[in-house]
Amino acid sequence: MLWKHKEEPKEEPVVNPVKEVTPVSTMPHEKRIETGPEVPRGTVAHIGKSVLIKGELSGSEDLYVDGQVEGTIELRDHNLTIGPNGRVQANINAKEIIIHGSLKGNVRAVDRVEIRKSGSLVGDLVAARVMIEDGAYFKGSIDIQKGIEAPKTGEPKKVEVPPPSESHPKYIGAPVEAKKLI
């Protein structure tokens, strides 16, 4: 053959290795706040940013407040979380209270009160455990009481009356007069 056609080596197309792609959601991400280990507790009621509640608030489920509440909050056996946008002016009685926003009022927690770094509490606090993060604001008094119970609504409070002292013998066995105030 005169004209021997010399074959040139064929270039093989370069194939880039395919990387696995994680599907991307077009849904906006919800901002989550770490509140510690999550424990499934059933339903959580949510008060949104634009909601204002004035009066007495009570319930038998956990509550997340990101709006405004003025009055009292009674959640004896449940948890209250005040979100970063939450503005609360109330006396609160709950099992556990976590504060990311602003709270003005006295609080009583059977278990614990946490004031996170973005949170502030102005008022007196009674709880078995208290945690205040660096950067949080607190003004008031703290009373640590182990094994406290939430007072039951409508139940009369028990008041301990000390026994009469011997230094005041004239009061022992003296008749008691009741006067009606008009």
Short mmCIF file of N, CA and C in Angstrom, two decimals:
data_model
loop_
_atom_site.label_atom_id
_atom_site.label_comp_id
_atom_site.label_asym_id
_atom_site.label_seq_id
_atom_site.Cartn_x
_atom_site.Cartn_y
_atom_site.Cartn_z
N MET A 1 0.82 -1.16 0.00
CA MET A 1 0.00 0.00 0.00
C MET A 1 0.87 1.23 0.00
N LEU A 2 0.54 1.99 -0.90
CA LEU A 2 1.29 3.20 -1.05
C LEU A 2 0.88 4.21 -0.01
N TRP A 3 -0.25 4.26 0.06
CA TRP A 3 -0.73 5.30 0.97
C TRP A 3 -1.26 4.68 2.24
N LYS A 4 -0.40 4.40 3.02
CA LYS A 4 -0.82 3.77 4.26
C LYS A 4 -1.32 4.86 5.20
N HIS A 5 -2.49 4.67 5.49
CA HIS A 5 -3.10 5.69 6.37
C HIS A 5 -2.78 5.34 7.81
N LYS A 6 -2.04 6.21 8.38
CA LYS A 6 -1.64 5.98 9.76
C LYS A 6 -2.74 6.51 10.68
N GLU A 7 -3.20 5.66 11.53
CA GLU A 7 -4.25 6.08 12.45
C GLU A 7 -3.63 6.80 13.63
N GLU A 8 -4.20 7.95 13.90
CA GLU A 8 -3.75 8.70 15.06
C GLU A 8 -4.51 8.18 16.27
N PRO A 9 -3.83 8.17 17.40
CA PRO A 9 -4.57 7.71 18.57
C PRO A 9 -5.73 8.63 18.87
N LYS A 10 -6.85 8.02 19.12
CA LYS A 10 -8.05 8.81 19.40
C LYS A 10 -8.00 9.28 20.85
N GLU A 11 -8.39 10.53 20.99
CA GLU A 11 -8.46 11.05 22.35
C GLU A 11 -9.79 10.63 22.95
N GLU A 12 -9.66 10.09 24.14
CA GLU A 12 -10.89 9.71 24.82
C GLU A 12 -11.39 10.93 25.57
N PRO A 13 -12.68 11.14 25.54
CA PRO A 13 -13.20 12.30 26.25
C PRO A 13 -12.91 12.18 27.75
N VAL A 14 -12.54 13.30 28.33
CA VAL A 14 -12.25 13.33 29.75
C VAL A 14 -13.57 13.33 30.50
N VAL A 15 -13.69 12.39 31.39
CA VAL A 15 -14.91 12.29 32.18
C VAL A 15 -14.57 12.69 33.60
N ASN A 16 -15.22 13.76 34.06
CA ASN A 16 -15.02 14.18 35.44
C ASN A 16 -15.80 13.24 36.34
N PRO A 17 -15.18 12.86 37.45
CA PRO A 17 -15.94 11.99 38.35
C PRO A 17 -17.17 12.73 38.88
N VAL A 18 -18.25 12.01 38.96
CA VAL A 18 -19.50 12.60 39.41
C VAL A 18 -19.52 12.60 40.94
N LYS A 19 -19.78 13.77 41.48
CA LYS A 19 -19.89 13.88 42.93
C LYS A 19 -21.35 13.72 43.30
N GLU A 20 -21.57 13.08 44.44
CA GLU A 20 -22.95 12.97 44.91
C GLU A 20 -23.40 14.33 45.39
N VAL A 21 -24.55 14.72 44.95
CA VAL A 21 -25.08 16.02 45.31
C VAL A 21 -26.22 15.83 46.28
N THR A 22 -26.14 16.57 47.37
CA THR A 22 -27.21 16.52 48.34
C THR A 22 -28.32 17.44 47.85
N PRO A 23 -29.56 16.98 47.84
CA PRO A 23 -30.65 17.84 47.38
C PRO A 23 -30.73 19.11 48.23
N VAL A 24 -30.97 20.21 47.57
CA VAL A 24 -31.07 21.49 48.25
C VAL A 24 -32.53 21.89 48.31
N SER A 25 -32.97 22.25 49.47
CA SER A 25 -34.35 22.67 49.65
C SER A 25 -34.48 24.14 49.34
N THR A 26 -35.57 24.51 48.70
CA THR A 26 -35.82 25.92 48.44
C THR A 26 -36.62 26.55 49.57
N MET A 27 -36.96 25.74 50.55
CA MET A 27 -37.70 26.25 51.70
C MET A 27 -36.75 27.04 52.58
N PRO A 28 -37.19 28.18 53.14
CA PRO A 28 -36.32 28.93 54.04
C PRO A 28 -36.06 28.12 55.31
N HIS A 29 -34.85 28.24 55.81
CA HIS A 29 -34.50 27.52 57.03
C HIS A 29 -35.10 28.21 58.23
N GLU A 30 -35.64 27.42 59.13
CA GLU A 30 -36.18 27.96 60.37
C GLU A 30 -35.03 28.11 61.35
N LYS A 31 -34.93 29.27 61.97
CA LYS A 31 -33.86 29.51 62.94
C LYS A 31 -34.18 28.73 64.20
N ARG A 32 -33.27 27.85 64.59
CA ARG A 32 -33.47 27.04 65.79
C ARG A 32 -32.57 27.55 66.89
N ILE A 33 -33.05 27.49 68.07
CA ILE A 33 -32.29 27.91 69.23
C ILE A 33 -31.97 26.68 70.04
N GLU A 34 -30.71 26.49 70.32
CA GLU A 34 -30.31 25.34 71.11
C GLU A 34 -30.72 25.56 72.56
N THR A 35 -31.51 24.66 73.07
CA THR A 35 -31.94 24.77 74.47
C THR A 35 -31.48 23.57 75.27
N GLY A 36 -30.52 22.85 74.74
CA GLY A 36 -30.04 21.68 75.44
C GLY A 36 -30.58 20.43 74.78
N PRO A 37 -30.43 19.31 75.43
CA PRO A 37 -30.91 18.07 74.83
C PRO A 37 -32.42 18.10 74.67
N GLU A 38 -32.87 17.70 73.49
CA GLU A 38 -34.31 17.72 73.24
C GLU A 38 -34.94 16.45 73.78
N VAL A 39 -36.00 16.65 74.49
CA VAL A 39 -36.75 15.53 75.04
C VAL A 39 -38.16 15.64 74.49
N PRO A 40 -38.67 14.63 73.78
CA PRO A 40 -40.02 14.73 73.25
C PRO A 40 -41.03 14.85 74.38
N ARG A 41 -41.84 15.89 74.33
CA ARG A 41 -42.79 16.14 75.42
C ARG A 41 -44.20 16.37 74.91
N GLY A 42 -44.50 15.92 73.74
CA GLY A 42 -45.83 16.16 73.23
C GLY A 42 -45.89 17.48 72.50
N THR A 43 -46.99 18.16 72.62
CA THR A 43 -47.17 19.39 71.87
C THR A 43 -46.63 20.60 72.62
N VAL A 44 -46.25 21.61 71.85
CA VAL A 44 -45.79 22.88 72.40
C VAL A 44 -46.64 23.97 71.78
N ALA A 45 -47.30 24.76 72.61
CA ALA A 45 -48.08 25.89 72.12
C ALA A 45 -47.10 27.01 71.78
N HIS A 46 -47.42 27.79 70.75
CA HIS A 46 -46.51 28.83 70.27
C HIS A 46 -47.25 30.16 70.18
N ILE A 47 -46.68 31.19 70.80
CA ILE A 47 -47.22 32.54 70.68
C ILE A 47 -46.26 33.31 69.79
N GLY A 48 -46.72 33.68 68.61
CA GLY A 48 -45.88 34.32 67.60
C GLY A 48 -45.51 35.76 67.91
N LYS A 49 -44.58 36.29 67.10
CA LYS A 49 -44.03 37.64 67.30
C LYS A 49 -45.09 38.73 67.32
N SER A 50 -46.12 38.59 66.52
CA SER A 50 -47.10 39.66 66.39
C SER A 50 -48.25 39.55 67.39
N VAL A 51 -48.20 38.58 68.30
CA VAL A 51 -49.31 38.35 69.24
C VAL A 51 -49.05 39.07 70.56
N LEU A 52 -50.08 39.75 71.08
CA LEU A 52 -50.04 40.41 72.39
C LEU A 52 -51.16 39.82 73.23
N ILE A 53 -50.81 39.31 74.41
CA ILE A 53 -51.81 38.73 75.31
C ILE A 53 -51.74 39.49 76.62
N LYS A 54 -52.92 39.94 77.11
CA LYS A 54 -53.01 40.61 78.41
C LYS A 54 -53.98 39.82 79.26
N GLY A 55 -53.53 39.44 80.47
CA GLY A 55 -54.41 38.70 81.37
C GLY A 55 -53.73 37.48 81.92
N GLU A 56 -54.56 36.49 82.29
CA GLU A 56 -54.05 35.26 82.90
C GLU A 56 -53.94 34.18 81.84
N LEU A 57 -52.77 33.56 81.77
CA LEU A 57 -52.50 32.52 80.79
C LEU A 57 -52.17 31.24 81.54
N SER A 58 -52.93 30.17 81.30
CA SER A 58 -52.65 28.89 81.95
C SER A 58 -52.82 27.78 80.94
N GLY A 59 -52.17 26.66 81.20
CA GLY A 59 -52.28 25.56 80.25
C GLY A 59 -51.69 24.28 80.79
N SER A 60 -51.92 23.21 80.03
CA SER A 60 -51.40 21.90 80.42
C SER A 60 -50.51 21.35 79.31
N GLU A 61 -49.71 22.24 78.71
CA GLU A 61 -48.72 21.84 77.72
C GLU A 61 -47.59 22.86 77.75
N ASP A 62 -46.46 22.52 77.16
CA ASP A 62 -45.33 23.44 77.12
C ASP A 62 -45.70 24.64 76.26
N LEU A 63 -45.06 25.79 76.54
CA LEU A 63 -45.39 27.03 75.84
C LEU A 63 -44.12 27.73 75.39
N TYR A 64 -44.13 28.22 74.14
CA TYR A 64 -43.04 29.00 73.57
C TYR A 64 -43.60 30.38 73.26
N VAL A 65 -43.04 31.42 73.88
CA VAL A 65 -43.54 32.79 73.70
C VAL A 65 -42.51 33.58 72.90
N ASP A 66 -42.89 34.03 71.72
CA ASP A 66 -42.03 34.90 70.92
C ASP A 66 -42.71 36.25 70.73
N GLY A 67 -43.87 36.43 71.35
CA GLY A 67 -44.60 37.68 71.27
C GLY A 67 -44.58 38.39 72.61
N GLN A 68 -45.69 39.07 72.94
CA GLN A 68 -45.77 39.82 74.20
C GLN A 68 -46.87 39.24 75.08
N VAL A 69 -46.55 39.12 76.38
CA VAL A 69 -47.53 38.66 77.36
C VAL A 69 -47.44 39.57 78.56
N GLU A 70 -48.60 40.04 79.04
CA GLU A 70 -48.68 40.87 80.25
C GLU A 70 -49.72 40.26 81.17
N GLY A 71 -49.36 39.99 82.42
CA GLY A 71 -50.30 39.41 83.38
C GLY A 71 -49.66 38.31 84.19
N THR A 72 -50.26 37.10 84.16
CA THR A 72 -49.70 35.95 84.87
C THR A 72 -49.67 34.74 83.94
N ILE A 73 -48.70 33.87 84.17
CA ILE A 73 -48.58 32.63 83.40
C ILE A 73 -48.49 31.47 84.38
N GLU A 74 -49.43 30.52 84.28
CA GLU A 74 -49.49 29.34 85.15
C GLU A 74 -49.31 28.08 84.31
N LEU A 75 -48.16 27.46 84.40
CA LEU A 75 -47.89 26.19 83.71
C LEU A 75 -47.23 25.25 84.72
N ARG A 76 -47.95 24.90 85.75
CA ARG A 76 -47.38 24.18 86.90
C ARG A 76 -46.53 22.97 86.53
N ASP A 77 -47.00 22.13 85.64
CA ASP A 77 -46.29 20.90 85.31
C ASP A 77 -45.64 20.95 83.93
N HIS A 78 -45.47 22.15 83.40
CA HIS A 78 -44.96 22.27 82.03
C HIS A 78 -43.92 23.37 81.91
N ASN A 79 -43.25 23.39 80.76
CA ASN A 79 -42.12 24.28 80.55
C ASN A 79 -42.53 25.53 79.78
N LEU A 80 -41.84 26.62 80.08
CA LEU A 80 -42.04 27.88 79.38
C LEU A 80 -40.72 28.32 78.79
N THR A 81 -40.72 28.63 77.49
CA THR A 81 -39.54 29.18 76.84
C THR A 81 -39.93 30.54 76.28
N ILE A 82 -39.16 31.56 76.66
CA ILE A 82 -39.37 32.90 76.11
C ILE A 82 -38.34 33.06 75.02
N GLY A 83 -38.81 33.15 73.78
CA GLY A 83 -37.93 33.24 72.62
C GLY A 83 -37.19 34.57 72.56
N PRO A 84 -36.27 34.73 71.61
CA PRO A 84 -35.46 35.94 71.51
C PRO A 84 -36.28 37.20 71.25
N ASN A 85 -37.46 37.06 70.64
CA ASN A 85 -38.33 38.21 70.39
C ASN A 85 -39.38 38.38 71.48
N GLY A 86 -39.42 37.47 72.44
CA GLY A 86 -40.43 37.49 73.50
C GLY A 86 -40.21 38.63 74.48
N ARG A 87 -41.30 39.31 74.82
CA ARG A 87 -41.30 40.39 75.81
C ARG A 87 -42.43 40.08 76.78
N VAL A 88 -42.06 39.68 78.00
CA VAL A 88 -43.05 39.23 78.98
C VAL A 88 -42.97 40.09 80.22
N GLN A 89 -44.14 40.59 80.66
CA GLN A 89 -44.28 41.27 81.95
C GLN A 89 -45.32 40.48 82.72
N ALA A 90 -44.84 39.52 83.51
CA ALA A 90 -45.78 38.62 84.18
C ALA A 90 -45.11 37.93 85.35
N ASN A 91 -45.94 37.51 86.29
CA ASN A 91 -45.49 36.60 87.34
C ASN A 91 -45.72 35.21 86.78
N ILE A 92 -44.70 34.35 86.89
CA ILE A 92 -44.73 33.06 86.22
C ILE A 92 -44.54 31.93 87.22
N ASN A 93 -45.33 30.87 87.02
CA ASN A 93 -45.21 29.65 87.80
C ASN A 93 -45.17 28.50 86.80
N ALA A 94 -44.00 27.81 86.68
CA ALA A 94 -43.86 26.73 85.71
C ALA A 94 -42.88 25.69 86.22
N LYS A 95 -42.80 24.59 85.51
CA LYS A 95 -41.85 23.53 85.87
C LYS A 95 -40.43 23.97 85.53
N GLU A 96 -40.24 24.49 84.33
CA GLU A 96 -38.93 24.93 83.87
C GLU A 96 -39.12 26.18 83.02
N ILE A 97 -38.24 27.17 83.20
CA ILE A 97 -38.34 28.43 82.46
C ILE A 97 -37.01 28.70 81.79
N ILE A 98 -37.04 28.91 80.47
CA ILE A 98 -35.84 29.25 79.71
C ILE A 98 -36.08 30.61 79.07
N ILE A 99 -35.16 31.56 79.32
CA ILE A 99 -35.35 32.94 78.88
C ILE A 99 -34.30 33.32 77.85
N HIS A 100 -34.76 33.58 76.62
CA HIS A 100 -33.90 34.11 75.56
C HIS A 100 -34.21 35.58 75.33
N GLY A 101 -35.41 36.00 75.68
CA GLY A 101 -35.88 37.37 75.47
C GLY A 101 -35.88 38.15 76.76
N SER A 102 -36.92 38.97 76.95
CA SER A 102 -37.01 39.86 78.10
C SER A 102 -38.16 39.45 79.02
N LEU A 103 -37.88 39.40 80.32
CA LEU A 103 -38.91 39.06 81.30
C LEU A 103 -38.82 40.01 82.48
N LYS A 104 -39.95 40.64 82.81
CA LYS A 104 -40.06 41.47 84.01
C LYS A 104 -41.16 40.87 84.85
N GLY A 105 -40.79 40.40 86.04
CA GLY A 105 -41.77 39.79 86.93
C GLY A 105 -41.10 38.73 87.78
N ASN A 106 -41.84 38.24 88.75
CA ASN A 106 -41.32 37.22 89.65
C ASN A 106 -41.58 35.85 89.06
N VAL A 107 -40.59 34.96 89.17
CA VAL A 107 -40.73 33.62 88.60
C VAL A 107 -40.52 32.56 89.67
N ARG A 108 -41.27 31.47 89.52
CA ARG A 108 -41.14 30.32 90.41
C ARG A 108 -41.13 29.09 89.52
N ALA A 109 -40.03 28.32 89.60
CA ALA A 109 -39.91 27.11 88.79
C ALA A 109 -39.69 25.92 89.71
N VAL A 110 -40.42 24.85 89.46
CA VAL A 110 -40.27 23.64 90.24
C VAL A 110 -38.88 23.05 89.99
N ASP A 111 -38.42 23.07 88.74
CA ASP A 111 -37.13 22.47 88.40
C ASP A 111 -36.03 23.52 88.26
N ARG A 112 -36.04 24.30 87.18
CA ARG A 112 -34.93 25.23 86.96
C ARG A 112 -35.35 26.45 86.16
N VAL A 113 -34.50 27.47 86.26
CA VAL A 113 -34.63 28.69 85.46
C VAL A 113 -33.30 28.89 84.75
N GLU A 114 -33.36 29.10 83.43
CA GLU A 114 -32.16 29.38 82.64
C GLU A 114 -32.32 30.75 82.00
N ILE A 115 -31.31 31.60 82.17
CA ILE A 115 -31.29 32.89 81.48
C ILE A 115 -30.15 32.80 80.48
N ARG A 116 -30.49 32.76 79.20
CA ARG A 116 -29.48 32.62 78.16
C ARG A 116 -28.83 33.96 77.88
N LYS A 117 -27.73 33.96 77.12
CA LYS A 117 -26.93 35.18 76.94
C LYS A 117 -27.71 36.32 76.30
N SER A 118 -28.72 36.04 75.52
CA SER A 118 -29.54 37.11 74.93
C SER A 118 -30.72 37.48 75.82
N GLY A 119 -30.87 36.81 76.96
CA GLY A 119 -32.03 37.01 77.82
C GLY A 119 -31.80 37.98 78.96
N SER A 120 -32.92 38.48 79.50
CA SER A 120 -32.84 39.36 80.67
C SER A 120 -34.04 39.08 81.58
N LEU A 121 -33.77 39.13 82.88
CA LEU A 121 -34.81 38.94 83.89
C LEU A 121 -34.66 40.02 84.94
N VAL A 122 -35.75 40.76 85.16
CA VAL A 122 -35.81 41.74 86.23
C VAL A 122 -36.94 41.28 87.14
N GLY A 123 -36.58 40.74 88.30
CA GLY A 123 -37.57 40.22 89.23
C GLY A 123 -36.95 39.16 90.11
N ASP A 124 -37.73 38.69 91.06
CA ASP A 124 -37.25 37.69 92.01
C ASP A 124 -37.47 36.30 91.45
N LEU A 125 -36.57 35.40 91.80
CA LEU A 125 -36.54 34.07 91.21
C LEU A 125 -36.50 33.02 92.32
N VAL A 126 -37.37 32.03 92.25
CA VAL A 126 -37.37 30.90 93.19
C VAL A 126 -37.34 29.64 92.34
N ALA A 127 -36.31 28.80 92.56
CA ALA A 127 -36.18 27.57 91.79
C ALA A 127 -35.23 26.61 92.50
N ALA A 128 -35.26 25.36 92.08
CA ALA A 128 -34.33 24.37 92.62
C ALA A 128 -32.95 24.53 91.98
N ARG A 129 -32.93 24.93 90.70
CA ARG A 129 -31.66 25.14 89.99
C ARG A 129 -31.75 26.41 89.16
N VAL A 130 -30.61 27.12 89.05
CA VAL A 130 -30.55 28.36 88.27
C VAL A 130 -29.31 28.33 87.40
N MET A 131 -29.45 28.74 86.13
CA MET A 131 -28.31 28.84 85.23
C MET A 131 -28.39 30.19 84.52
N ILE A 132 -27.33 31.00 84.67
CA ILE A 132 -27.27 32.30 84.02
C ILE A 132 -26.04 32.30 83.13
N GLU A 133 -26.25 32.39 81.81
CA GLU A 133 -25.14 32.39 80.87
C GLU A 133 -24.38 33.70 80.92
N ASP A 134 -23.11 33.64 80.55
CA ASP A 134 -22.28 34.83 80.45
C ASP A 134 -22.89 35.77 79.41
N GLY A 135 -23.13 37.01 79.79
CA GLY A 135 -23.74 37.98 78.89
C GLY A 135 -25.21 38.22 79.16
N ALA A 136 -25.85 37.36 79.95
CA ALA A 136 -27.26 37.53 80.30
C ALA A 136 -27.39 38.64 81.34
N TYR A 137 -28.60 39.22 81.44
CA TYR A 137 -28.85 40.28 82.42
C TYR A 137 -29.83 39.78 83.46
N PHE A 138 -29.51 40.00 84.73
CA PHE A 138 -30.40 39.62 85.82
C PHE A 138 -30.34 40.68 86.90
N LYS A 139 -31.53 41.11 87.36
CA LYS A 139 -31.62 42.04 88.48
C LYS A 139 -32.75 41.56 89.37
N GLY A 140 -32.42 41.18 90.59
CA GLY A 140 -33.42 40.68 91.52
C GLY A 140 -32.77 39.77 92.54
N SER A 141 -33.58 38.96 93.19
CA SER A 141 -33.05 38.04 94.20
C SER A 141 -33.26 36.61 93.73
N ILE A 142 -32.40 35.72 94.23
CA ILE A 142 -32.50 34.30 93.90
C ILE A 142 -32.70 33.53 95.20
N ASP A 143 -33.70 32.65 95.20
CA ASP A 143 -33.95 31.78 96.34
C ASP A 143 -33.92 30.34 95.82
N ILE A 144 -32.87 29.61 96.17
CA ILE A 144 -32.74 28.22 95.75
C ILE A 144 -33.48 27.35 96.76
N GLN A 145 -34.48 26.62 96.30
CA GLN A 145 -35.25 25.74 97.17
C GLN A 145 -35.30 24.37 96.54
N LYS A 146 -34.74 23.39 97.21
CA LYS A 146 -34.75 22.01 96.71
C LYS A 146 -36.14 21.41 96.91
N GLY A 147 -36.59 20.68 95.91
CA GLY A 147 -37.85 19.95 96.03
C GLY A 147 -39.06 20.83 96.22
N ILE A 148 -39.08 22.02 95.59
CA ILE A 148 -40.25 22.89 95.74
C ILE A 148 -41.38 22.37 94.87
N GLU A 149 -42.57 22.67 95.28
CA GLU A 149 -43.74 22.32 94.49
C GLU A 149 -44.44 23.58 94.08
N ALA A 150 -45.03 23.53 92.92
CA ALA A 150 -45.79 24.67 92.45
C ALA A 150 -47.07 24.75 93.26
N PRO A 151 -47.42 25.95 93.74
CA PRO A 151 -48.67 26.07 94.48
C PRO A 151 -49.85 25.78 93.57
N LYS A 152 -50.80 25.05 94.08
CA LYS A 152 -51.98 24.72 93.30
C LYS A 152 -52.95 25.89 93.33
N THR A 153 -53.55 26.16 92.20
CA THR A 153 -54.47 27.27 92.09
C THR A 153 -55.71 27.00 92.92
N GLY A 154 -56.17 27.98 93.66
CA GLY A 154 -57.38 27.86 94.45
C GLY A 154 -57.18 27.14 95.77
N GLU A 155 -55.99 26.63 96.02
CA GLU A 155 -55.73 25.93 97.28
C GLU A 155 -55.19 26.94 98.28
N PRO A 156 -55.75 26.97 99.50
CA PRO A 156 -55.26 27.94 100.47
C PRO A 156 -53.81 27.65 100.83
N LYS A 157 -53.06 28.72 101.02
CA LYS A 157 -51.66 28.57 101.39
C LYS A 157 -51.57 28.25 102.87
N LYS A 158 -50.69 27.31 103.21
CA LYS A 158 -50.50 26.93 104.61
C LYS A 158 -49.51 27.90 105.23
N VAL A 159 -49.88 28.42 106.36
CA VAL A 159 -49.02 29.35 107.08
C VAL A 159 -48.67 28.72 108.40
N GLU A 160 -47.37 28.64 108.68
CA GLU A 160 -46.94 28.07 109.95
C GLU A 160 -47.00 29.15 111.01
N VAL A 161 -47.68 28.85 112.09
CA VAL A 161 -47.77 29.78 113.20
C VAL A 161 -46.88 29.24 114.30
N PRO A 162 -45.90 30.03 114.74
CA PRO A 162 -45.02 29.53 115.79
C PRO A 162 -45.80 29.38 117.09
N PRO A 163 -45.39 28.42 117.91
CA PRO A 163 -46.09 28.24 119.19
C PRO A 163 -45.88 29.47 120.06
N PRO A 164 -46.84 29.75 120.93
CA PRO A 164 -46.69 30.93 121.78
C PRO A 164 -45.44 30.81 122.63
N SER A 165 -44.76 31.91 122.80
CA SER A 165 -43.52 31.86 123.57
C SER A 165 -43.84 32.04 125.05
N GLU A 166 -42.97 31.52 125.87
CA GLU A 166 -43.17 31.62 127.31
C GLU A 166 -42.94 33.04 127.80
N SER A 167 -42.30 33.86 126.97
CA SER A 167 -42.05 35.23 127.39
C SER A 167 -43.33 36.07 127.36
N HIS A 168 -44.40 35.54 126.73
CA HIS A 168 -45.68 36.25 126.69
C HIS A 168 -46.78 35.36 127.26
N PRO A 169 -46.76 35.09 128.57
CA PRO A 169 -47.75 34.18 129.15
C PRO A 169 -49.16 34.75 129.12
N LYS A 170 -49.31 36.06 128.99
CA LYS A 170 -50.67 36.62 129.02
C LYS A 170 -51.48 36.22 127.79
N TYR A 171 -50.80 35.77 126.69
CA TYR A 171 -51.52 35.40 125.49
C TYR A 171 -51.92 33.93 125.47
N ILE A 172 -51.37 33.14 126.37
CA ILE A 172 -51.69 31.72 126.39
C ILE A 172 -53.07 31.54 126.99
N GLY A 173 -53.96 30.92 126.25
CA GLY A 173 -55.30 30.63 126.72
C GLY A 173 -56.21 31.84 126.77
N ALA A 174 -55.79 32.99 126.28
CA ALA A 174 -56.63 34.19 126.30
C ALA A 174 -57.69 34.06 125.22
N PRO A 175 -58.92 34.54 125.49
CA PRO A 175 -59.96 34.47 124.48
C PRO A 175 -59.62 35.40 123.30
N VAL A 176 -60.04 34.98 122.14
CA VAL A 176 -59.76 35.75 120.93
C VAL A 176 -61.02 36.47 120.52
N GLU A 177 -60.91 37.77 120.27
CA GLU A 177 -62.06 38.55 119.82
C GLU A 177 -61.94 38.77 118.32
N ALA A 178 -63.04 38.62 117.64
CA ALA A 178 -63.05 38.88 116.21
C ALA A 178 -63.84 40.15 115.97
N LYS A 179 -63.26 41.04 115.22
CA LYS A 179 -63.96 42.28 114.89
C LYS A 179 -64.26 42.29 113.41
N LYS A 180 -65.43 42.72 113.07
CA LYS A 180 -65.81 42.81 111.68
C LYS A 180 -65.48 44.20 111.17
N LEU A 181 -64.73 44.23 110.10
CA LEU A 181 -64.38 45.52 109.50
C LEU A 181 -65.45 45.93 108.52
N ILE A 182 -65.84 47.17 108.61
CA ILE A 182 -66.89 47.65 107.71
C ILE A 182 -66.29 48.54 106.67
#
